[in-house]
Amino acid sequence: MPLNLTVSPDFAPDHISGWFYFNTYLQRQLGIPIHLELYDSFEKQRQDIREGKVDLIYANPYDASMLVRELGFKALMKPAHKADETVIAVSVSSPCGSVEDLQPGSVIATTDDPDVHTMGMIMLESADLDDSNIQVKTLKNYVLVAKTLLKGEADAGFFLKQAYDELSELIRSEMKPLVSSQIGVIHHVLLAGPAFQSHEDALKSTLLSMADEEKGRNVLQNMGLVGWELMSEEDSEFMIDLIDTLID
């Protein structure tokens, strides 16, 4: 029976093929069957995670907390040189030039990606905005957040910075960022569940050497990554504690 790999739904649609290439690459390098399951919503993915249907996951920081603390997953790797940051953006036609220009009653487009939403809400505090004086419109993905801004159906939107940067040039030309977080220590994580335990060492070795050979570099490029780095238990615990503190 194949092991199951999945990816946090916040990756750019352009990278769908890259994750399939990655899955094929892993199967060949590790010599084991792996099934890739992609989701279009966090809710469905989290349901399957809790039902034990996931063995290896490239998870966002919020879900990493649940996976490690509740479900016994182990953080193994992180993407090299790729921290998770949050961008607040508006339509290019918006009169707002900074977060402080946003007014009470503003409609904020966001996703159900909790760490990005939380960072966005923290950055709104400088405008004296919070859940009590804004309207939140939750959408399935960042492409829909952008479309909502462009249609004039929201005053501002929260984006994972990588997702914002990977929107088409045409869409980005119709928006302008007001602010971006600069935390630098929050990032996606590749975590392995109990069923993947016997393959952890081989997986680490495979990922660390991906950027050293042509096939591996091509796969990484299609995923929007430049390489992988080991993630220590201490680094994992620090990031999870930080996320828990921000969200609480």
JSON list of C-alpha atoms in Angstrom, two decimals:
[
{"chain": "A", "resi": 1, "resn": "MET", "atom": "CA", "xyz": [0.00, 0.00, 0.00]},
{"chain": "A", "resi": 2, "resn": "PRO", "atom": "CA", "xyz": [1.48, 3.38, -0.97]},
{"chain": "A", "resi": 3, "resn": "LEU", "atom": "CA", "xyz": [2.32, 6.05, 1.56]},
{"chain": "A", "resi": 4, "resn": "ASN", "atom": "CA", "xyz": [0.42, 9.31, 1.15]},
{"chain": "A", "resi": 5, "resn": "LEU", "atom": "CA", "xyz": [2.01, 12.69, 0.45]},
{"chain": "A", "resi": 6, "resn": "THR", "atom": "CA", "xyz": [0.13, 15.99, 0.51]},
{"chain": "A", "resi": 7, "resn": "VAL", "atom": "CA", "xyz": [0.86, 19.70, 0.29]},
{"chain": "A", "resi": 8, "resn": "SER", "atom": "CA", "xyz": [-0.62, 22.70, 2.10]},
{"chain": "A", "resi": 9, "resn": "PRO", "atom": "CA", "xyz": [-3.30, 24.14, -0.24]},
{"chain": "A", "resi": 10, "resn": "ASP", "atom": "CA", "xyz": [-1.68, 27.58, -0.24]},
{"chain": "A", "resi": 11, "resn": "PHE", "atom": "CA", "xyz": [0.85, 26.75, -2.98]},
{"chain": "A", "resi": 12, "resn": "ALA", "atom": "CA", "xyz": [0.57, 28.56, -6.32]},
{"chain": "A", "resi": 13, "resn": "PRO", "atom": "CA", "xyz": [-1.46, 26.76, -9.01]},
{"chain": "A", "resi": 14, "resn": "ASP", "atom": "CA", "xyz": [1.55, 27.07, -11.33]},
{"chain": "A", "resi": 15, "resn": "HIS", "atom": "CA", "xyz": [3.38, 24.59, -9.10]},
{"chain": "A", "resi": 16, "resn": "ILE", "atom": "CA", "xyz": [0.86, 21.74, -9.29]},
{"chain": "A", "resi": 17, "resn": "SER", "atom": "CA", "xyz": [2.94, 19.93, -11.90]},
{"chain": "A", "resi": 18, "resn": "GLY", "atom": "CA", "xyz": [6.06, 20.52, -9.79]},
{"chain": "A", "resi": 19, "resn": "TRP", "atom": "CA", "xyz": [4.61, 18.57, -6.87]},
{"chain": "A", "resi": 20, "resn": "PHE", "atom": "CA", "xyz": [3.75, 15.66, -9.16]},
{"chain": "A", "resi": 21, "resn": "TYR", "atom": "CA", "xyz": [7.33, 15.70, -10.46]},
{"chain": "A", "resi": 22, "resn": "PHE", "atom": "CA", "xyz": [8.53, 15.77, -6.85]},
{"chain": "A", "resi": 23, "resn": "ASN", "atom": "CA", "xyz": [6.37, 12.77, -5.97]},
{"chain": "A", "resi": 24, "resn": "THR", "atom": "CA", "xyz": [7.76, 10.79, -8.92]},
{"chain": "A", "resi": 25, "resn": "TYR", "atom": "CA", "xyz": [11.30, 11.85, -7.98]},
{"chain": "A", "resi": 26, "resn": "LEU", "atom": "CA", "xyz": [10.84, 10.67, -4.39]},
{"chain": "A", "resi": 27, "resn": "GLN", "atom": "CA", "xyz": [9.44, 7.30, -5.46]},
{"chain": "A", "resi": 28, "resn": "ARG", "atom": "CA", "xyz": [12.43, 6.67, -7.74]},
{"chain": "A", "resi": 29, "resn": "GLN", "atom": "CA", "xyz": [15.00, 7.83, -5.20]},
{"chain": "A", "resi": 30, "resn": "LEU", "atom": "CA", "xyz": [13.49, 6.03, -2.19]},
{"chain": "A", "resi": 31, "resn": "GLY", "atom": "CA", "xyz": [12.22, 2.98, -4.05]},
{"chain": "A", "resi": 32, "resn": "ILE", "atom": "CA", "xyz": [8.81, 3.03, -2.38]},
{"chain": "A", "resi": 33, "resn": "PRO", "atom": "CA", "xyz": [5.28, 3.74, -3.68]},
{"chain": "A", "resi": 34, "resn": "ILE", "atom": "CA", "xyz": [3.98, 7.22, -2.71]},
{"chain": "A", "resi": 35, "resn": "HIS", "atom": "CA", "xyz": [0.58, 8.65, -3.64]},
{"chain": "A", "resi": 36, "resn": "LEU", "atom": "CA", "xyz": [0.23, 12.44, -3.96]},
{"chain": "A", "resi": 37, "resn": "GLU", "atom": "CA", "xyz": [-3.12, 13.87, -2.86]},
{"chain": "A", "resi": 38, "resn": "LEU", "atom": "CA", "xyz": [-3.74, 17.58, -3.42]},
{"chain": "A", "resi": 39, "resn": "TYR", "atom": "CA", "xyz": [-6.57, 19.53, -1.77]},
{"chain": "A", "resi": 40, "resn": "ASP", "atom": "CA", "xyz": [-8.34, 22.75, -2.67]},
{"chain": "A", "resi": 41, "resn": "SER", "atom": "CA", "xyz": [-9.31, 23.52, 0.94]},
{"chain": "A", "resi": 42, "resn": "PHE", "atom": "CA", "xyz": [-7.58, 23.45, 4.32]},
{"chain": "A", "resi": 43, "resn": "GLU", "atom": "CA", "xyz": [-10.70, 22.03, 5.97]},
{"chain": "A", "resi": 44, "resn": "LYS", "atom": "CA", "xyz": [-10.83, 18.85, 3.87]},
{"chain": "A", "resi": 45, "resn": "GLN", "atom": "CA", "xyz": [-7.09, 18.33, 4.18]},
{"chain": "A", "resi": 46, "resn": "ARG", "atom": "CA", "xyz": [-7.17, 18.69, 7.97]},
{"chain": "A", "resi": 47, "resn": "GLN", "atom": "CA", "xyz": [-10.05, 16.21, 8.13]},
{"chain": "A", "resi": 48, "resn": "ASP", "atom": "CA", "xyz": [-8.03, 13.60, 6.21]},
{"chain": "A", "resi": 49, "resn": "ILE", "atom": "CA", "xyz": [-4.93, 14.32, 8.32]},
{"chain": "A", "resi": 50, "resn": "ARG", "atom": "CA", "xyz": [-6.89, 13.60, 11.50]},
{"chain": "A", "resi": 51, "resn": "GLU", "atom": "CA", "xyz": [-8.28, 10.43, 9.93]},
{"chain": "A", "resi": 52, "resn": "GLY", "atom": "CA", "xyz": [-4.74, 9.13, 9.38]},
{"chain": "A", "resi": 53, "resn": "LYS", "atom": "CA", "xyz": [-4.75, 9.47, 5.60]},
{"chain": "A", "resi": 54, "resn": "VAL", "atom": "CA", "xyz": [-1.49, 11.45, 5.39]},
{"chain": "A", "resi": 55, "resn": "ASP", "atom": "CA", "xyz": [2.04, 10.14, 5.96]},
{"chain": "A", "resi": 56, "resn": "LEU", "atom": "CA", "xyz": [4.20, 12.95, 4.57]},
{"chain": "A", "resi": 57, "resn": "ILE", "atom": "CA", "xyz": [3.14, 16.60, 4.29]},
{"chain": "A", "resi": 58, "resn": "TYR", "atom": "CA", "xyz": [4.58, 19.92, 3.21]},
{"chain": "A", "resi": 59, "resn": "ALA", "atom": "CA", "xyz": [2.64, 21.89, 5.81]},
{"chain": "A", "resi": 60, "resn": "ASN", "atom": "CA", "xyz": [2.05, 25.53, 6.61]},
{"chain": "A", "resi": 61, "resn": "PRO", "atom": "CA", "xyz": [3.29, 26.69, 10.04]},
{"chain": "A", "resi": 62, "resn": "TYR", "atom": "CA", "xyz": [-0.12, 26.57, 11.71]},
{"chain": "A", "resi": 63, "resn": "ASP", "atom": "CA", "xyz": [-0.80, 22.98, 10.70]},
{"chain": "A", "resi": 64, "resn": "ALA", "atom": "CA", "xyz": [2.74, 22.03, 11.71]},
{"chain": "A", "resi": 65, "resn": "SER", "atom": "CA", "xyz": [1.73, 22.76, 15.30]},
{"chain": "A", "resi": 66, "resn": "MET", "atom": "CA", "xyz": [-1.22, 20.35, 15.12]},
{"chain": "A", "resi": 67, "resn": "LEU", "atom": "CA", "xyz": [0.80, 17.68, 13.32]},
{"chain": "A", "resi": 68, "resn": "VAL", "atom": "CA", "xyz": [3.69, 17.70, 15.80]},
{"chain": "A", "resi": 69, "resn": "ARG", "atom": "CA", "xyz": [1.89, 18.32, 19.08]},
{"chain": "A", "resi": 70, "resn": "GLU", "atom": "CA", "xyz": [-1.27, 16.27, 18.48]},
{"chain": "A", "resi": 71, "resn": "LEU", "atom": "CA", "xyz": [-0.56, 13.65, 15.85]},
{"chain": "A", "resi": 72, "resn": "GLY", "atom": "CA", "xyz": [3.06, 12.60, 16.40]},
{"chain": "A", "resi": 73, "resn": "PHE", "atom": "CA", "xyz": [4.52, 13.93, 13.15]},
{"chain": "A", "resi": 74, "resn": "LYS", "atom": "CA", "xyz": [8.19, 14.90, 13.04]},
{"chain": "A", "resi": 75, "resn": "ALA", "atom": "CA", "xyz": [9.52, 18.01, 11.30]},
{"chain": "A", "resi": 76, "resn": "LEU", "atom": "CA", "xyz": [12.36, 16.95, 9.01]},
{"chain": "A", "resi": 77, "resn": "MET", "atom": "CA", "xyz": [13.10, 19.65, 6.44]},
{"chain": "A", "resi": 78, "resn": "LYS", "atom": "CA", "xyz": [12.34, 23.24, 5.56]},
{"chain": "A", "resi": 79, "resn": "PRO", "atom": "CA", "xyz": [12.65, 25.01, 2.20]},
{"chain": "A", "resi": 80, "resn": "ALA", "atom": "CA", "xyz": [15.96, 26.80, 1.84]},
{"chain": "A", "resi": 81, "resn": "HIS", "atom": "CA", "xyz": [15.88, 30.61, 1.86]},
{"chain": "A", "resi": 82, "resn": "LYS", "atom": "CA", "xyz": [12.08, 30.81, 1.96]},
{"chain": "A", "resi": 83, "resn": "ALA", "atom": "CA", "xyz": [10.42, 32.32, 5.03]},
{"chain": "A", "resi": 84, "resn": "ASP", "atom": "CA", "xyz": [6.64, 32.75, 5.22]},
{"chain": "A", "resi": 85, "resn": "GLU", "atom": "CA", "xyz": [5.60, 36.39, 5.33]},
{"chain": "A", "resi": 86, "resn": "THR", "atom": "CA", "xyz": [2.22, 38.11, 5.02]},
{"chain": "A", "resi": 87, "resn": "VAL", "atom": "CA", "xyz": [1.36, 40.92, 2.61]},
{"chain": "A", "resi": 88, "resn": "ILE", "atom": "CA", "xyz": [-1.59, 43.30, 2.92]},
{"chain": "A", "resi": 89, "resn": "ALA", "atom": "CA", "xyz": [-2.52, 44.58, -0.53]},
{"chain": "A", "resi": 90, "resn": "VAL", "atom": "CA", "xyz": [-5.23, 46.76, -2.07]},
{"chain": "A", "resi": 91, "resn": "SER", "atom": "CA", "xyz": [-6.45, 47.47, -5.58]},
{"chain": "A", "resi": 92, "resn": "VAL", "atom": "CA", "xyz": [-4.18, 49.83, -7.50]},
{"chain": "A", "resi": 93, "resn": "SER", "atom": "CA", "xyz": [-7.13, 52.25, -7.69]},
{"chain": "A", "resi": 94, "resn": "SER", "atom": "CA", "xyz": [-7.50, 52.37, -3.89]},
{"chain": "A", "resi": 95, "resn": "PRO", "atom": "CA", "xyz": [-6.78, 55.74, -2.28]},
{"chain": "A", "resi": 96, "resn": "CYS", "atom": "CA", "xyz": [-4.98, 53.91, 0.54]},
{"chain": "A", "resi": 97, "resn": "GLY", "atom": "CA", "xyz": [-1.23, 54.31, 0.54]},
{"chain": "A", "resi": 98, "resn": "SER", "atom": "CA", "xyz": [-0.59, 52.65, 3.89]},
{"chain": "A", "resi": 99, "resn": "VAL", "atom": "CA", "xyz": [-2.34, 50.38, 6.36]},
{"chain": "A", "resi": 100, "resn": "GLU", "atom": "CA", "xyz": [-3.17, 53.41, 8.49]},
{"chain": "A", "resi": 101, "resn": "ASP", "atom": "CA", "xyz": [-5.37, 54.72, 5.67]},
{"chain": "A", "resi": 102, "resn": "LEU", "atom": "CA", "xyz": [-7.79, 51.78, 6.03]},
{"chain": "A", "resi": 103, "resn": "GLN", "atom": "CA", "xyz": [-10.94, 52.81, 7.85]},
{"chain": "A", "resi": 104, "resn": "PRO", "atom": "CA", "xyz": [-13.38, 51.11, 10.27]},
{"chain": "A", "resi": 105, "resn": "GLY", "atom": "CA", "xyz": [-15.94, 49.15, 8.30]},
{"chain": "A", "resi": 106, "resn": "SER", "atom": "CA", "xyz": [-13.34, 48.01, 5.75]},
{"chain": "A", "resi": 107, "resn": "VAL", "atom": "CA", "xyz": [-13.94, 44.65, 4.06]},
{"chain": "A", "resi": 108, "resn": "ILE", "atom": "CA", "xyz": [-10.89, 42.40, 4.31]},
{"chain": "A", "resi": 109, "resn": "ALA", "atom": "CA", "xyz": [-10.48, 39.45, 1.93]},
{"chain": "A", "resi": 110, "resn": "THR", "atom": "CA", "xyz": [-8.54, 36.54, 3.43]},
{"chain": "A", "resi": 111, "resn": "THR", "atom": "CA", "xyz": [-8.23, 32.74, 3.35]},
{"chain": "A", "resi": 112, "resn": "ASP", "atom": "CA", "xyz": [-8.57, 30.12, 6.07]},
{"chain": "A", "resi": 113, "resn": "ASP", "atom": "CA", "xyz": [-4.77, 29.97, 6.32]},
{"chain": "A", "resi": 114, "resn": "PRO", "atom": "CA", "xyz": [-4.57, 30.84, 10.05]},
{"chain": "A", "resi": 115, "resn": "ASP", "atom": "CA", "xyz": [-0.97, 32.03, 10.33]},
{"chain": "A", "resi": 116, "resn": "VAL", "atom": "CA", "xyz": [-1.30, 34.42, 7.37]},
{"chain": "A", "resi": 117, "resn": "HIS", "atom": "CA", "xyz": [-4.65, 35.70, 8.62]},
{"chain": "A", "resi": 118, "resn": "THR", "atom": "CA", "xyz": [-3.28, 36.19, 12.12]},
{"chain": "A", "resi": 119, "resn": "MET", "atom": "CA", "xyz": [-0.25, 38.15, 10.89]},
{"chain": "A", "resi": 120, "resn": "GLY", "atom": "CA", "xyz": [-2.53, 40.27, 8.72]},
{"chain": "A", "resi": 121, "resn": "MET", "atom": "CA", "xyz": [-4.75, 41.08, 11.69]},
{"chain": "A", "resi": 122, "resn": "ILE", "atom": "CA", "xyz": [-1.70, 42.00, 13.79]},
{"chain": "A", "resi": 123, "resn": "MET", "atom": "CA", "xyz": [-0.54, 44.41, 11.07]},
{"chain": "A", "resi": 124, "resn": "LEU", "atom": "CA", "xyz": [-4.00, 46.02, 10.98]},
{"chain": "A", "resi": 125, "resn": "GLU", "atom": "CA", "xyz": [-3.61, 47.04, 14.61]},
{"chain": "A", "resi": 126, "resn": "SER", "atom": "CA", "xyz": [-1.62, 50.11, 13.55]},
{"chain": "A", "resi": 127, "resn": "ALA", "atom": "CA", "xyz": [-4.84, 51.38, 11.93]},
{"chain": "A", "resi": 128, "resn": "ASP", "atom": "CA", "xyz": [-6.84, 50.61, 15.10]},
{"chain": "A", "resi": 129, "resn": "LEU", "atom": "CA", "xyz": [-8.70, 47.88, 13.23]},
{"chain": "A", "resi": 130, "resn": "ASP", "atom": "CA", "xyz": [-9.72, 44.52, 14.64]},
{"chain": "A", "resi": 131, "resn": "ASP", "atom": "CA", "xyz": [-12.51, 41.94, 14.43]},
{"chain": "A", "resi": 132, "resn": "SER", "atom": "CA", "xyz": [-14.94, 44.40, 16.02]},
{"chain": "A", "resi": 133, "resn": "ASN", "atom": "CA", "xyz": [-14.77, 47.09, 13.34]},
{"chain": "A", "resi": 134, "resn": "ILE", "atom": "CA", "xyz": [-14.01, 45.32, 10.04]},
{"chain": "A", "resi": 135, "resn": "GLN", "atom": "CA", "xyz": [-15.82, 42.81, 7.84]},
{"chain": "A", "resi": 136, "resn": "VAL", "atom": "CA", "xyz": [-13.90, 39.64, 6.98]},
{"chain": "A", "resi": 137, "resn": "LYS", "atom": "CA", "xyz": [-14.57, 37.78, 3.74]},
{"chain": "A", "resi": 138, "resn": "THR", "atom": "CA", "xyz": [-12.96, 34.30, 3.80]},
{"chain": "A", "resi": 139, "resn": "LEU", "atom": "CA", "xyz": [-12.14, 32.74, 0.42]},
{"chain": "A", "resi": 140, "resn": "LYS", "atom": "CA", "xyz": [-10.68, 29.43, -0.73]},
{"chain": "A", "resi": 141, "resn": "ASN", "atom": "CA", "xyz": [-7.37, 30.66, -2.10]},
{"chain": "A", "resi": 142, "resn": "TYR", "atom": "CA", "xyz": [-5.23, 33.72, -2.83]},
{"chain": "A", "resi": 143, "resn": "VAL", "atom": "CA", "xyz": [-6.26, 33.95, -6.47]},
{"chain": "A", "resi": 144, "resn": "LEU", "atom": "CA", "xyz": [-9.84, 34.53, -5.28]},
{"chain": "A", "resi": 145, "resn": "VAL", "atom": "CA", "xyz": [-8.60, 37.09, -2.75]},
{"chain": "A", "resi": 146, "resn": "ALA", "atom": "CA", "xyz": [-6.96, 38.99, -5.60]},
{"chain": "A", "resi": 147, "resn": "LYS", "atom": "CA", "xyz": [-10.06, 38.75, -7.81]},
{"chain": "A", "resi": 148, "resn": "THR", "atom": "CA", "xyz": [-12.22, 40.05, -4.96]},
{"chain": "A", "resi": 149, "resn": "LEU", "atom": "CA", "xyz": [-9.97, 43.10, -4.65]},
{"chain": "A", "resi": 150, "resn": "LEU", "atom": "CA", "xyz": [-10.00, 43.73, -8.38]},
{"chain": "A", "resi": 151, "resn": "LYS", "atom": "CA", "xyz": [-13.80, 43.52, -8.48]},
{"chain": "A", "resi": 152, "resn": "GLY", "atom": "CA", "xyz": [-14.02, 46.14, -5.74]},
{"chain": "A", "resi": 153, "resn": "GLU", "atom": "CA", "xyz": [-15.69, 43.67, -3.37]},
{"chain": "A", "resi": 154, "resn": "ALA", "atom": "CA", "xyz": [-13.05, 44.14, -0.64]},
{"chain": "A", "resi": 155, "resn": "ASP", "atom": "CA", "xyz": [-10.93, 47.06, 0.52]},
{"chain": "A", "resi": 156, "resn": "ALA", "atom": "CA", "xyz": [-7.79, 45.05, 1.30]},
{"chain": "A", "resi": 157, "resn": "GLY", "atom": "CA", "xyz": [-6.58, 41.47, 1.19]},
{"chain": "A", "resi": 158, "resn": "PHE", "atom": "CA", "xyz": [-4.19, 39.24, 3.13]},
{"chain": "A", "resi": 159, "resn": "PHE", "atom": "CA", "xyz": [-1.72, 37.17, 1.10]},
{"chain": "A", "resi": 160, "resn": "LEU", "atom": "CA", "xyz": [1.07, 34.73, 1.79]},
{"chain": "A", "resi": 161, "resn": "LYS", "atom": "CA", "xyz": [3.95, 36.73, 0.28]},
{"chain": "A", "resi": 162, "resn": "GLN", "atom": "CA", "xyz": [5.08, 33.86, -1.92]},
{"chain": "A", "resi": 163, "resn": "ALA", "atom": "CA", "xyz": [1.54, 33.45, -3.23]},
{"chain": "A", "resi": 164, "resn": "TYR", "atom": "CA", "xyz": [1.31, 37.18, -3.92]},
{"chain": "A", "resi": 165, "resn": "ASP", "atom": "CA", "xyz": [4.65, 37.22, -5.75]},
{"chain": "A", "resi": 166, "resn": "GLU", "atom": "CA", "xyz": [3.58, 34.24, -7.87]},
{"chain": "A", "resi": 167, "resn": "LEU", "atom": "CA", "xyz": [0.31, 35.76, -9.07]},
{"chain": "A", "resi": 168, "resn": "SER", "atom": "CA", "xyz": [0.36, 36.62, -12.76]},
{"chain": "A", "resi": 169, "resn": "GLU", "atom": "CA", "xyz": [2.04, 39.88, -13.69]},
{"chain": "A", "resi": 170, "resn": "LEU", "atom": "CA", "xyz": [-1.30, 41.14, -15.03]},
{"chain": "A", "resi": 171, "resn": "ILE", "atom": "CA", "xyz": [-3.07, 40.58, -11.69]},
{"chain": "A", "resi": 172, "resn": "ARG", "atom": "CA", "xyz": [-0.21, 42.06, -9.65]},
{"chain": "A", "resi": 173, "resn": "SER", "atom": "CA", "xyz": [-0.19, 45.14, -11.88]},
{"chain": "A", "resi": 174, "resn": "GLU", "atom": "CA", "xyz": [-3.76, 45.83, -10.72]},
{"chain": "A", "resi": 175, "resn": "MET", "atom": "CA", "xyz": [-2.81, 45.73, -7.02]},
{"chain": "A", "resi": 176, "resn": "LYS", "atom": "CA", "xyz": [-0.39, 47.44, -4.69]},
{"chain": "A", "resi": 177, "resn": "PRO", "atom": "CA", "xyz": [1.06, 46.11, -1.42]},
{"chain": "A", "resi": 178, "resn": "LEU", "atom": "CA", "xyz": [0.68, 48.30, 1.66]},
{"chain": "A", "resi": 179, "resn": "VAL", "atom": "CA", "xyz": [2.92, 46.36, 4.04]},
{"chain": "A", "resi": 180, "resn": "SER", "atom": "CA", "xyz": [4.73, 43.04, 4.39]},
{"chain": "A", "resi": 181, "resn": "SER", "atom": "CA", "xyz": [5.73, 41.27, 7.59]},
{"chain": "A", "resi": 182, "resn": "GLN", "atom": "CA", "xyz": [9.42, 40.66, 8.24]},
{"chain": "A", "resi": 183, "resn": "ILE", "atom": "CA", "xyz": [9.53, 37.91, 10.84]},
{"chain": "A", "resi": 184, "resn": "GLY", "atom": "CA", "xyz": [11.98, 35.64, 9.02]},
{"chain": "A", "resi": 185, "resn": "VAL", "atom": "CA", "xyz": [11.60, 32.55, 11.21]},
{"chain": "A", "resi": 186, "resn": "ILE", "atom": "CA", "xyz": [8.21, 31.20, 10.12]},
{"chain": "A", "resi": 187, "resn": "HIS", "atom": "CA", "xyz": [8.16, 28.84, 7.17]},
{"chain": "A", "resi": 188, "resn": "HIS", "atom": "CA", "xyz": [6.53, 25.77, 5.68]},
{"chain": "A", "resi": 189, "resn": "VAL", "atom": "CA", "xyz": [7.82, 22.43, 6.92]},
{"chain": "A", "resi": 190, "resn": "LEU", "atom": "CA", "xyz": [8.08, 18.91, 5.51]},
{"chain": "A", "resi": 191, "resn": "LEU", "atom": "CA", "xyz": [6.81, 16.56, 8.22]},
{"chain": "A", "resi": 192, "resn": "ALA", "atom": "CA", "xyz": [6.74, 12.78, 8.37]},
{"chain": "A", "resi": 193, "resn": "GLY", "atom": "CA", "xyz": [4.13, 10.73, 10.18]},
{"chain": "A", "resi": 194, "resn": "PRO", "atom": "CA", "xyz": [4.75, 7.48, 12.08]},
{"chain": "A", "resi": 195, "resn": "ALA", "atom": "CA", "xyz": [4.32, 5.29, 8.97]},
{"chain": "A", "resi": 196, "resn": "PHE", "atom": "CA", "xyz": [7.17, 7.16, 7.25]},
{"chain": "A", "resi": 197, "resn": "GLN", "atom": "CA", "xyz": [9.61, 6.75, 10.14]},
{"chain": "A", "resi": 198, "resn": "SER", "atom": "CA", "xyz": [11.71, 3.98, 8.58]},
{"chain": "A", "resi": 199, "resn": "HIS", "atom": "CA", "xyz": [12.34, 6.14, 5.49]},
{"chain": "A", "resi": 200, "resn": "GLU", "atom": "CA", "xyz": [13.32, 9.37, 7.26]},
{"chain": "A", "resi": 201, "resn": "ASP", "atom": "CA", "xyz": [17.10, 9.06, 6.83]},
{"chain": "A", "resi": 202, "resn": "ALA", "atom": "CA", "xyz": [16.81, 8.20, 3.14]},
{"chain": "A", "resi": 203, "resn": "LEU", "atom": "CA", "xyz": [14.40, 11.08, 2.64]},
{"chain": "A", "resi": 204, "resn": "LYS", "atom": "CA", "xyz": [16.72, 13.59, 4.29]},
{"chain": "A", "resi": 205, "resn": "SER", "atom": "CA", "xyz": [19.68, 12.42, 2.22]},
{"chain": "A", "resi": 206, "resn": "THR", "atom": "CA", "xyz": [17.64, 12.60, -0.99]},
{"chain": "A", "resi": 207, "resn": "LEU", "atom": "CA", "xyz": [16.33, 16.11, -0.35]},
{"chain": "A", "resi": 208, "resn": "LEU", "atom": "CA", "xyz": [19.67, 17.54, 0.77]},
{"chain": "A", "resi": 209, "resn": "SER", "atom": "CA", "xyz": [21.28, 16.42, -2.49]},
{"chain": "A", "resi": 210, "resn": "MET", "atom": "CA", "xyz": [18.46, 17.48, -4.83]},
{"chain": "A", "resi": 211, "resn": "ALA", "atom": "CA", "xyz": [20.08, 20.78, -5.76]},
{"chain": "A", "resi": 212, "resn": "ASP", "atom": "CA", "xyz": [23.36, 19.03, -6.60]},
{"chain": "A", "resi": 213, "resn": "GLU", "atom": "CA", "xyz": [22.09, 17.19, -9.66]},
{"chain": "A", "resi": 214, "resn": "GLU", "atom": "CA", "xyz": [20.25, 18.34, -12.76]},
{"chain": "A", "resi": 215, "resn": "LYS", "atom": "CA", "xyz": [17.04, 16.33, -12.36]},
{"chain": "A", "resi": 216, "resn": "GLY", "atom": "CA", "xyz": [16.68, 17.44, -8.76]},
{"chain": "A", "resi": 217, "resn": "ARG", "atom": "CA", "xyz": [17.26, 21.10, -9.65]},
{"chain": "A", "resi": 218, "resn": "ASN", "atom": "CA", "xyz": [14.62, 20.91, -12.38]},
{"chain": "A", "resi": 219, "resn": "VAL", "atom": "CA", "xyz": [12.10, 19.45, -9.94]},
{"chain": "A", "resi": 220, "resn": "LEU", "atom": "CA", "xyz": [12.88, 22.14, -7.36]},
{"chain": "A", "resi": 221, "resn": "GLN", "atom": "CA", "xyz": [12.46, 24.87, -9.96]},
{"chain": "A", "resi": 222, "resn": "ASN", "atom": "CA", "xyz": [9.03, 23.54, -10.89]},
{"chain": "A", "resi": 223, "resn": "MET", "atom": "CA", "xyz": [8.09, 23.61, -7.19]},
{"chain": "A", "resi": 224, "resn": "GLY", "atom": "CA", "xyz": [9.27, 27.19, -6.74]},
{"chain": "A", "resi": 225, "resn": "LEU", "atom": "CA", "xyz": [12.07, 26.10, -4.39]},
{"chain": "A", "resi": 226, "resn": "VAL", "atom": "CA", "xyz": [15.87, 26.33, -4.50]},
{"chain": "A", "resi": 227, "resn": "GLY", "atom": "CA", "xyz": [16.66, 23.50, -2.09]},
{"chain": "A", "resi": 228, "resn": "TRP", "atom": "CA", "xyz": [16.05, 22.00, 1.33]},
{"chain": "A", "resi": 229, "resn": "GLU", "atom": "CA", "xyz": [17.58, 22.44, 4.78]},
{"chain": "A", "resi": 230, "resn": "LEU", "atom": "CA", "xyz": [17.43, 20.17, 7.80]},
{"chain": "A", "resi": 231, "resn": "MET", "atom": "CA", "xyz": [15.11, 21.33, 10.53]},
{"chain": "A", "resi": 232, "resn": "SER", "atom": "CA", "xyz": [16.14, 20.56, 14.08]},
{"chain": "A", "resi": 233, "resn": "GLU", "atom": "CA", "xyz": [13.67, 19.69, 16.82]},
{"chain": "A", "resi": 234, "resn": "GLU", "atom": "CA", "xyz": [14.65, 22.93, 18.58]},
{"chain": "A", "resi": 235, "resn": "ASP", "atom": "CA", "xyz": [13.89, 25.01, 15.48]},
{"chain": "A", "resi": 236, "resn": "SER", "atom": "CA", "xyz": [10.58, 23.22, 15.08]},
{"chain": "A", "resi": 237, "resn": "GLU", "atom": "CA", "xyz": [9.54, 23.79, 18.69]},
{"chain": "A", "resi": 238, "resn": "PHE", "atom": "CA", "xyz": [10.56, 27.47, 18.55]},
{"chain": "A", "resi": 239, "resn": "MET", "atom": "CA", "xyz": [8.48, 28.12, 15.43]},
{"chain": "A", "resi": 240, "resn": "ILE", "atom": "CA", "xyz": [5.47, 26.22, 16.78]},
{"chain": "A", "resi": 241, "resn": "ASP", "atom": "CA", "xyz": [5.65, 28.12, 20.09]},
{"chain": "A", "resi": 242, "resn": "LEU", "atom": "CA", "xyz": [5.79, 31.41, 18.16]},
{"chain": "A", "resi": 243, "resn": "ILE", "atom": "CA", "xyz": [2.79, 30.49, 16.00]},
{"chain": "A", "resi": 244, "resn": "ASP", "atom": "CA", "xyz": [0.81, 29.38, 19.06]},
{"chain": "A", "resi": 245, "resn": "THR", "atom": "CA", "xyz": [1.63, 32.68, 20.78]},
{"chain": "A", "resi": 246, "resn": "LEU", "atom": "CA", "xyz": [0.56, 34.75, 17.77]},
{"chain": "A", "resi": 247, "resn": "ILE", "atom": "CA", "xyz": [-2.71, 32.87, 17.30]},
{"chain": "A", "resi": 248, "resn": "ASP", "atom": "CA", "xyz": [-3.61, 32.77, 21.00]}
]
